[in-house]
Amino acid sequence: MKTLILLAKGFETMEFSPFIDIMGWAQNDYGYDTHVVTCGFQKQVVSAFNIPVIVDTLIDNINSADYDALAIPGGFEEYGFYEEAYNENFLEVIKHFDLGKKPIASVCVGSLPVGKSGVLQNRKATTYHLNGGYRQEQLKAFGVNLVNEPIVVDENIITSYCPETAPQVAFKLLELLTSKQQAEIVKSAMGFSRV
């Protein structure tokens, strides 16, 4: 199974790396079919705090039929996150994954482009909840039924409310792609759950 990680410039590395590590542990240590493909508008995507990441493919080359799930880390407005996250091509990728009822996992403000795409209309979701909840108000403006909880799952879409939730979101995605039992094995091996 292939997960596409959609990176807008200014993405937050802490929200990106759990998908790489958790799917990597699952594949490397347990032989799970959890291949990850990174994608951006340019071959080099510069994250928040100016960390360059070379992606596997460009957004113009994406065919959602080739992937089983989508992951979207959030990012910083100051580093241009919304310039690409709100780009119509970015939103179209999200719509295609939702049309196929494929899992879409977003962390923190990664849910805002999901909301802007229209796929969260009248559905439950969350986003960054601190600083007076202004990002949650933005999400509500897209017709979302806001739930102020760390992680919210509505059918195929996972949203969360801050960077701290990134590993839990990645484990939830792993669970949807494999099984609860298989995800727990990886979680335990990585020290996230005590046996």
PDB file of C-alpha atoms in Angstrom:
ATOM      1  CA  MET A   1       0.000   0.000   0.000  1.00  0.00           C
ATOM      2  CA  LYS A   2       1.225   3.476  -0.805  1.00  0.00           C
ATOM      3  CA  THR A   3       0.682   6.607   1.259  1.00  0.00           C
ATOM      4  CA  LEU A   4       1.189   9.955  -0.436  1.00  0.00           C
ATOM      5  CA  ILE A   5       2.522  12.693   1.848  1.00  0.00           C
ATOM      6  CA  LEU A   6       1.525  16.055   0.422  1.00  0.00           C
ATOM      7  CA  LEU A   7       3.996  18.770   1.419  1.00  0.00           C
ATOM      8  CA  ALA A   8       3.202  22.458   1.041  1.00  0.00           C
ATOM      9  CA  LYS A   9       6.099  24.825   1.599  1.00  0.00           C
ATOM     10  CA  GLY A  10       6.384  25.864   5.215  1.00  0.00           C
ATOM     11  CA  PHE A  11       5.209  22.424   6.415  1.00  0.00           C
ATOM     12  CA  GLU A  12       6.171  21.492   9.949  1.00  0.00           C
ATOM     13  CA  THR A  13       8.838  18.771  10.108  1.00  0.00           C
ATOM     14  CA  MET A  14       7.536  17.437  13.445  1.00  0.00           C
ATOM     15  CA  GLU A  15       4.200  16.763  11.746  1.00  0.00           C
ATOM     16  CA  PHE A  16       5.851  15.181   8.695  1.00  0.00           C
ATOM     17  CA  SER A  17       8.425  12.832  10.212  1.00  0.00           C
ATOM     18  CA  PRO A  18       6.058  10.542  12.202  1.00  0.00           C
ATOM     19  CA  PHE A  19       4.492   9.335   8.940  1.00  0.00           C
ATOM     20  CA  ILE A  20       7.957   8.488   7.583  1.00  0.00           C
ATOM     21  CA  ASP A  21       9.163   6.802  10.775  1.00  0.00           C
ATOM     22  CA  ILE A  22       6.030   4.872  11.700  1.00  0.00           C
ATOM     23  CA  MET A  23       5.367   3.561   8.181  1.00  0.00           C
ATOM     24  CA  GLY A  24       9.113   2.880   7.903  1.00  0.00           C
ATOM     25  CA  TRP A  25       9.194   0.822  11.114  1.00  0.00           C
ATOM     26  CA  ALA A  26       6.110  -1.074   9.939  1.00  0.00           C
ATOM     27  CA  GLN A  27       7.723  -1.893   6.607  1.00  0.00           C
ATOM     28  CA  ASN A  28      11.315  -2.439   7.722  1.00  0.00           C
ATOM     29  CA  ASP A  29      10.787  -4.367  10.959  1.00  0.00           C
ATOM     30  CA  TYR A  30       7.501  -6.171  10.284  1.00  0.00           C
ATOM     31  CA  GLY A  31       7.262  -6.458   6.502  1.00  0.00           C
ATOM     32  CA  TYR A  32       3.999  -4.498   6.306  1.00  0.00           C
ATOM     33  CA  ASP A  33       3.194  -3.072   2.893  1.00  0.00           C
ATOM     34  CA  THR A  34       3.421   0.596   3.971  1.00  0.00           C
ATOM     35  CA  HIS A  35       5.375   2.401   1.265  1.00  0.00           C
ATOM     36  CA  VAL A  36       5.523   6.215   1.517  1.00  0.00           C
ATOM     37  CA  VAL A  37       5.850   8.688  -1.378  1.00  0.00           C
ATOM     38  CA  THR A  38       6.543  12.381  -0.743  1.00  0.00           C
ATOM     39  CA  CYS A  39       5.134  15.047  -3.035  1.00  0.00           C
ATOM     40  CA  GLY A  40       5.395  18.809  -3.504  1.00  0.00           C
ATOM     41  CA  PHE A  41       5.061  21.601  -6.043  1.00  0.00           C
ATOM     42  CA  GLN A  42       8.843  21.675  -6.518  1.00  0.00           C
ATOM     43  CA  LYS A  43      11.469  18.948  -6.174  1.00  0.00           C
ATOM     44  CA  GLN A  44      12.831  20.713  -3.074  1.00  0.00           C
ATOM     45  CA  VAL A  45      10.251  21.808  -0.527  1.00  0.00           C
ATOM     46  CA  VAL A  46      11.465  24.106   2.242  1.00  0.00           C
ATOM     47  CA  SER A  47       9.770  23.500   5.572  1.00  0.00           C
ATOM     48  CA  ALA A  48       9.086  25.887   8.414  1.00  0.00           C
ATOM     49  CA  PHE A  49      12.396  26.882   9.986  1.00  0.00           C
ATOM     50  CA  ASN A  50      14.028  26.485   6.535  1.00  0.00           C
ATOM     51  CA  ILE A  51      14.726  22.744   6.374  1.00  0.00           C
ATOM     52  CA  PRO A  52      14.879  21.618   2.706  1.00  0.00           C
ATOM     53  CA  VAL A  53      13.334  18.259   1.799  1.00  0.00           C
ATOM     54  CA  ILE A  54      13.750  16.588  -1.590  1.00  0.00           C
ATOM     55  CA  VAL A  55      10.425  14.983  -2.554  1.00  0.00           C
ATOM     56  CA  ASP A  56       9.872  11.823  -4.588  1.00  0.00           C
ATOM     57  CA  THR A  57       7.430  13.305  -7.071  1.00  0.00           C
ATOM     58  CA  LEU A  58       5.675  16.512  -8.104  1.00  0.00           C
ATOM     59  CA  ILE A  59       2.020  17.301  -7.579  1.00  0.00           C
ATOM     60  CA  ASP A  60       1.415  17.531 -11.361  1.00  0.00           C
ATOM     61  CA  ASN A  61       2.377  13.843 -11.686  1.00  0.00           C
ATOM     62  CA  ILE A  62      -0.075  12.564  -9.075  1.00  0.00           C
ATOM     63  CA  ASN A  63      -2.812  10.109  -9.964  1.00  0.00           C
ATOM     64  CA  SER A  64      -4.768   9.338  -6.796  1.00  0.00           C
ATOM     65  CA  ALA A  65      -5.596   5.880  -8.181  1.00  0.00           C
ATOM     66  CA  ASP A  66      -1.934   4.950  -7.576  1.00  0.00           C
ATOM     67  CA  TYR A  67      -2.196   5.550  -3.806  1.00  0.00           C
ATOM     68  CA  ASP A  68      -4.102   4.081  -0.893  1.00  0.00           C
ATOM     69  CA  ALA A  69      -3.934   7.004   1.563  1.00  0.00           C
ATOM     70  CA  LEU A  70      -3.018  10.668   1.857  1.00  0.00           C
ATOM     71  CA  ALA A  71      -1.147  12.414   4.696  1.00  0.00           C
ATOM     72  CA  ILE A  72      -0.972  16.195   5.123  1.00  0.00           C
ATOM     73  CA  PRO A  73       1.265  17.811   7.742  1.00  0.00           C
ATOM     74  CA  GLY A  74       0.332  21.335   8.803  1.00  0.00           C
ATOM     75  CA  GLY A  75       2.641  24.306   8.542  1.00  0.00           C
ATOM     76  CA  PHE A  76       3.367  27.933   9.258  1.00  0.00           C
ATOM     77  CA  GLU A  77       1.716  30.866   7.519  1.00  0.00           C
ATOM     78  CA  GLU A  78       4.929  32.875   8.017  1.00  0.00           C
ATOM     79  CA  TYR A  79       6.753  30.342   5.823  1.00  0.00           C
ATOM     80  CA  GLY A  80       4.141  30.395   3.039  1.00  0.00           C
ATOM     81  CA  PHE A  81       2.178  27.263   3.980  1.00  0.00           C
ATOM     82  CA  TYR A  82      -1.209  28.486   2.746  1.00  0.00           C
ATOM     83  CA  GLU A  83       0.184  29.746  -0.572  1.00  0.00           C
ATOM     84  CA  GLU A  84       0.542  26.114  -1.635  1.00  0.00           C
ATOM     85  CA  ALA A  85      -1.858  24.345   0.754  1.00  0.00           C
ATOM     86  CA  TYR A  86      -4.737  26.437  -0.627  1.00  0.00           C
ATOM     87  CA  ASN A  87      -3.600  26.054  -4.243  1.00  0.00           C
ATOM     88  CA  GLU A  88      -6.332  24.509  -6.409  1.00  0.00           C
ATOM     89  CA  ASN A  89      -4.083  21.585  -7.442  1.00  0.00           C
ATOM     90  CA  PHE A  90      -3.472  20.753  -3.765  1.00  0.00           C
ATOM     91  CA  LEU A  91      -7.209  20.882  -3.057  1.00  0.00           C
ATOM     92  CA  GLU A  92      -7.972  18.700  -6.113  1.00  0.00           C
ATOM     93  CA  VAL A  93      -5.683  15.944  -4.815  1.00  0.00           C
ATOM     94  CA  ILE A  94      -7.608  15.985  -1.519  1.00  0.00           C
ATOM     95  CA  LYS A  95     -10.969  15.803  -3.342  1.00  0.00           C
ATOM     96  CA  HIS A  96      -9.849  12.805  -5.419  1.00  0.00           C
ATOM     97  CA  PHE A  97      -8.745  10.845  -2.346  1.00  0.00           C
ATOM     98  CA  ASP A  98     -12.033  11.578  -0.587  1.00  0.00           C
ATOM     99  CA  LEU A  99     -14.014  10.597  -3.688  1.00  0.00           C
ATOM    100  CA  GLY A 100     -12.351   7.187  -3.490  1.00  0.00           C
ATOM    101  CA  LYS A 101     -13.076   7.050   0.289  1.00  0.00           C
ATOM    102  CA  LYS A 102      -9.343   6.608   0.875  1.00  0.00           C
ATOM    103  CA  PRO A 103      -7.894   7.591   4.257  1.00  0.00           C
ATOM    104  CA  ILE A 104      -6.828  11.230   4.559  1.00  0.00           C
ATOM    105  CA  ALA A 105      -4.730  11.964   7.657  1.00  0.00           C
ATOM    106  CA  SER A 106      -3.968  15.577   8.545  1.00  0.00           C
ATOM    107  CA  VAL A 107      -2.105  17.063  11.478  1.00  0.00           C
ATOM    108  CA  CYS A 108      -2.897  20.426  13.079  1.00  0.00           C
ATOM    109  CA  VAL A 109      -3.609  23.075  10.389  1.00  0.00           C
ATOM    110  CA  GLY A 110      -3.178  20.383   7.734  1.00  0.00           C
ATOM    111  CA  SER A 111      -6.953  20.063   8.161  1.00  0.00           C
ATOM    112  CA  LEU A 112      -7.523  23.594   6.841  1.00  0.00           C
ATOM    113  CA  PRO A 113      -6.839  22.714   3.167  1.00  0.00           C
ATOM    114  CA  VAL A 114      -8.961  19.588   3.721  1.00  0.00           C
ATOM    115  CA  GLY A 115     -11.745  21.898   4.907  1.00  0.00           C
ATOM    116  CA  LYS A 116     -11.180  24.386   2.086  1.00  0.00           C
ATOM    117  CA  SER A 117     -11.440  21.557  -0.472  1.00  0.00           C
ATOM    118  CA  GLY A 118     -15.068  21.081   0.616  1.00  0.00           C
ATOM    119  CA  VAL A 119     -14.781  17.429   1.640  1.00  0.00           C
ATOM    120  CA  LEU A 120     -15.378  18.226   5.328  1.00  0.00           C
ATOM    121  CA  GLN A 121     -18.677  20.026   4.729  1.00  0.00           C
ATOM    122  CA  ASN A 122     -21.097  18.938   7.508  1.00  0.00           C
ATOM    123  CA  ARG A 123     -18.525  16.508   8.879  1.00  0.00           C
ATOM    124  CA  LYS A 124     -16.652  16.416  12.188  1.00  0.00           C
ATOM    125  CA  ALA A 125     -13.060  17.657  12.341  1.00  0.00           C
ATOM    126  CA  THR A 126     -10.591  19.673  14.377  1.00  0.00           C
ATOM    127  CA  THR A 127      -7.520  21.839  13.885  1.00  0.00           C
ATOM    128  CA  TYR A 128      -5.052  23.933  15.914  1.00  0.00           C
ATOM    129  CA  HIS A 129      -6.857  24.849  19.128  1.00  0.00           C
ATOM    130  CA  LEU A 130      -4.483  27.247  20.911  1.00  0.00           C
ATOM    131  CA  ASN A 131      -4.050  31.052  20.556  1.00  0.00           C
ATOM    132  CA  GLY A 132      -7.735  31.642  21.159  1.00  0.00           C
ATOM    133  CA  GLY A 133      -8.880  28.958  18.715  1.00  0.00           C
ATOM    134  CA  TYR A 134      -8.718  31.261  15.679  1.00  0.00           C
ATOM    135  CA  ARG A 135      -7.683  28.391  13.375  1.00  0.00           C
ATOM    136  CA  GLN A 136     -10.697  26.411  14.613  1.00  0.00           C
ATOM    137  CA  GLU A 137     -12.909  29.347  13.635  1.00  0.00           C
ATOM    138  CA  GLN A 138     -11.358  29.253  10.162  1.00  0.00           C
ATOM    139  CA  LEU A 139     -12.139  25.545   9.903  1.00  0.00           C
ATOM    140  CA  LYS A 140     -15.747  26.121  11.018  1.00  0.00           C
ATOM    141  CA  ALA A 141     -16.110  28.716   8.250  1.00  0.00           C
ATOM    142  CA  PHE A 142     -15.684  25.861   5.724  1.00  0.00           C
ATOM    143  CA  GLY A 143     -18.921  24.291   7.007  1.00  0.00           C
ATOM    144  CA  VAL A 144     -17.184  21.871   9.366  1.00  0.00           C
ATOM    145  CA  ASN A 145     -18.745  20.555  12.581  1.00  0.00           C
ATOM    146  CA  LEU A 146     -15.866  21.483  14.870  1.00  0.00           C
ATOM    147  CA  VAL A 147     -14.939  19.075  17.666  1.00  0.00           C
ATOM    148  CA  ASN A 148     -12.384  20.400  20.158  1.00  0.00           C
ATOM    149  CA  GLU A 149     -10.598  17.093  20.764  1.00  0.00           C
ATOM    150  CA  PRO A 150      -6.992  15.998  20.097  1.00  0.00           C
ATOM    151  CA  ILE A 151      -7.899  13.613  17.254  1.00  0.00           C
ATOM    152  CA  VAL A 152     -11.170  13.419  15.356  1.00  0.00           C
ATOM    153  CA  VAL A 153     -12.045  10.679  12.868  1.00  0.00           C
ATOM    154  CA  ASP A 154     -15.016  11.083  10.535  1.00  0.00           C
ATOM    155  CA  GLU A 155     -15.268   8.123   8.164  1.00  0.00           C
ATOM    156  CA  ASN A 156     -12.043   8.231   6.097  1.00  0.00           C
ATOM    157  CA  ILE A 157     -10.702  11.562   7.399  1.00  0.00           C
ATOM    158  CA  ILE A 158      -8.438  11.996  10.422  1.00  0.00           C
ATOM    159  CA  THR A 159      -7.792  15.490  11.817  1.00  0.00           C
ATOM    160  CA  SER A 160      -5.914  16.622  14.902  1.00  0.00           C
ATOM    161  CA  TYR A 161      -5.390  19.794  16.887  1.00  0.00           C
ATOM    162  CA  CYS A 162      -1.656  20.361  17.446  1.00  0.00           C
ATOM    163  CA  PRO A 163       1.837  19.085  16.563  1.00  0.00           C
ATOM    164  CA  GLU A 164       1.908  16.822  19.641  1.00  0.00           C
ATOM    165  CA  THR A 165      -0.748  14.595  18.036  1.00  0.00           C
ATOM    166  CA  ALA A 166       1.313  13.758  14.917  1.00  0.00           C
ATOM    167  CA  PRO A 167       2.488  10.286  16.045  1.00  0.00           C
ATOM    168  CA  GLN A 168      -1.055   9.313  17.104  1.00  0.00           C
ATOM    169  CA  VAL A 169      -2.408  10.427  13.724  1.00  0.00           C
ATOM    170  CA  ALA A 170       0.259   8.375  11.917  1.00  0.00           C
ATOM    171  CA  PHE A 171      -0.552   5.316  14.062  1.00  0.00           C
ATOM    172  CA  LYS A 172      -4.266   5.773  13.335  1.00  0.00           C
ATOM    173  CA  LEU A 173      -3.470   5.882   9.623  1.00  0.00           C
ATOM    174  CA  LEU A 174      -1.357   2.730   9.973  1.00  0.00           C
ATOM    175  CA  GLU A 175      -4.306   1.067  11.714  1.00  0.00           C
ATOM    176  CA  LEU A 176      -6.635   1.999   8.834  1.00  0.00           C
ATOM    177  CA  LEU A 177      -4.144   0.626   6.303  1.00  0.00           C
ATOM    178  CA  THR A 178      -3.371  -2.603   8.198  1.00  0.00           C
ATOM    179  CA  SER A 179      -5.258  -3.496  11.391  1.00  0.00           C
ATOM    180  CA  LYS A 180      -5.518  -2.350  14.983  1.00  0.00           C
ATOM    181  CA  GLN A 181      -3.428  -5.318  16.107  1.00  0.00           C
ATOM    182  CA  GLN A 182      -0.660  -4.636  13.562  1.00  0.00           C
ATOM    183  CA  ALA A 183      -0.567  -0.938  14.452  1.00  0.00           C
ATOM    184  CA  GLU A 184      -0.288  -1.845  18.150  1.00  0.00           C
ATOM    185  CA  ILE A 185       2.715  -4.068  17.415  1.00  0.00           C
ATOM    186  CA  VAL A 186       4.574  -1.162  15.805  1.00  0.00           C
ATOM    187  CA  LYS A 187       3.431   1.247  18.517  1.00  0.00           C
ATOM    188  CA  SER A 188       4.787  -1.029  21.210  1.00  0.00           C
ATOM    189  CA  ALA A 189       8.073  -1.623  19.356  1.00  0.00           C
ATOM    190  CA  MET A 190       8.579   2.150  19.093  1.00  0.00           C
ATOM    191  CA  GLY A 191       7.871   2.640  22.814  1.00  0.00           C
ATOM    192  CA  PHE A 192       4.591   4.503  22.394  1.00  0.00           C
ATOM    193  CA  SER A 193       2.600   1.962  24.377  1.00  0.00           C
ATOM    194  CA  ARG A 194       3.780   0.111  27.422  1.00  0.00           C
ATOM    195  CA  VAL A 195       3.015  -3.592  27.612  1.00  0.00           C
TER     196      VAL A 195
END
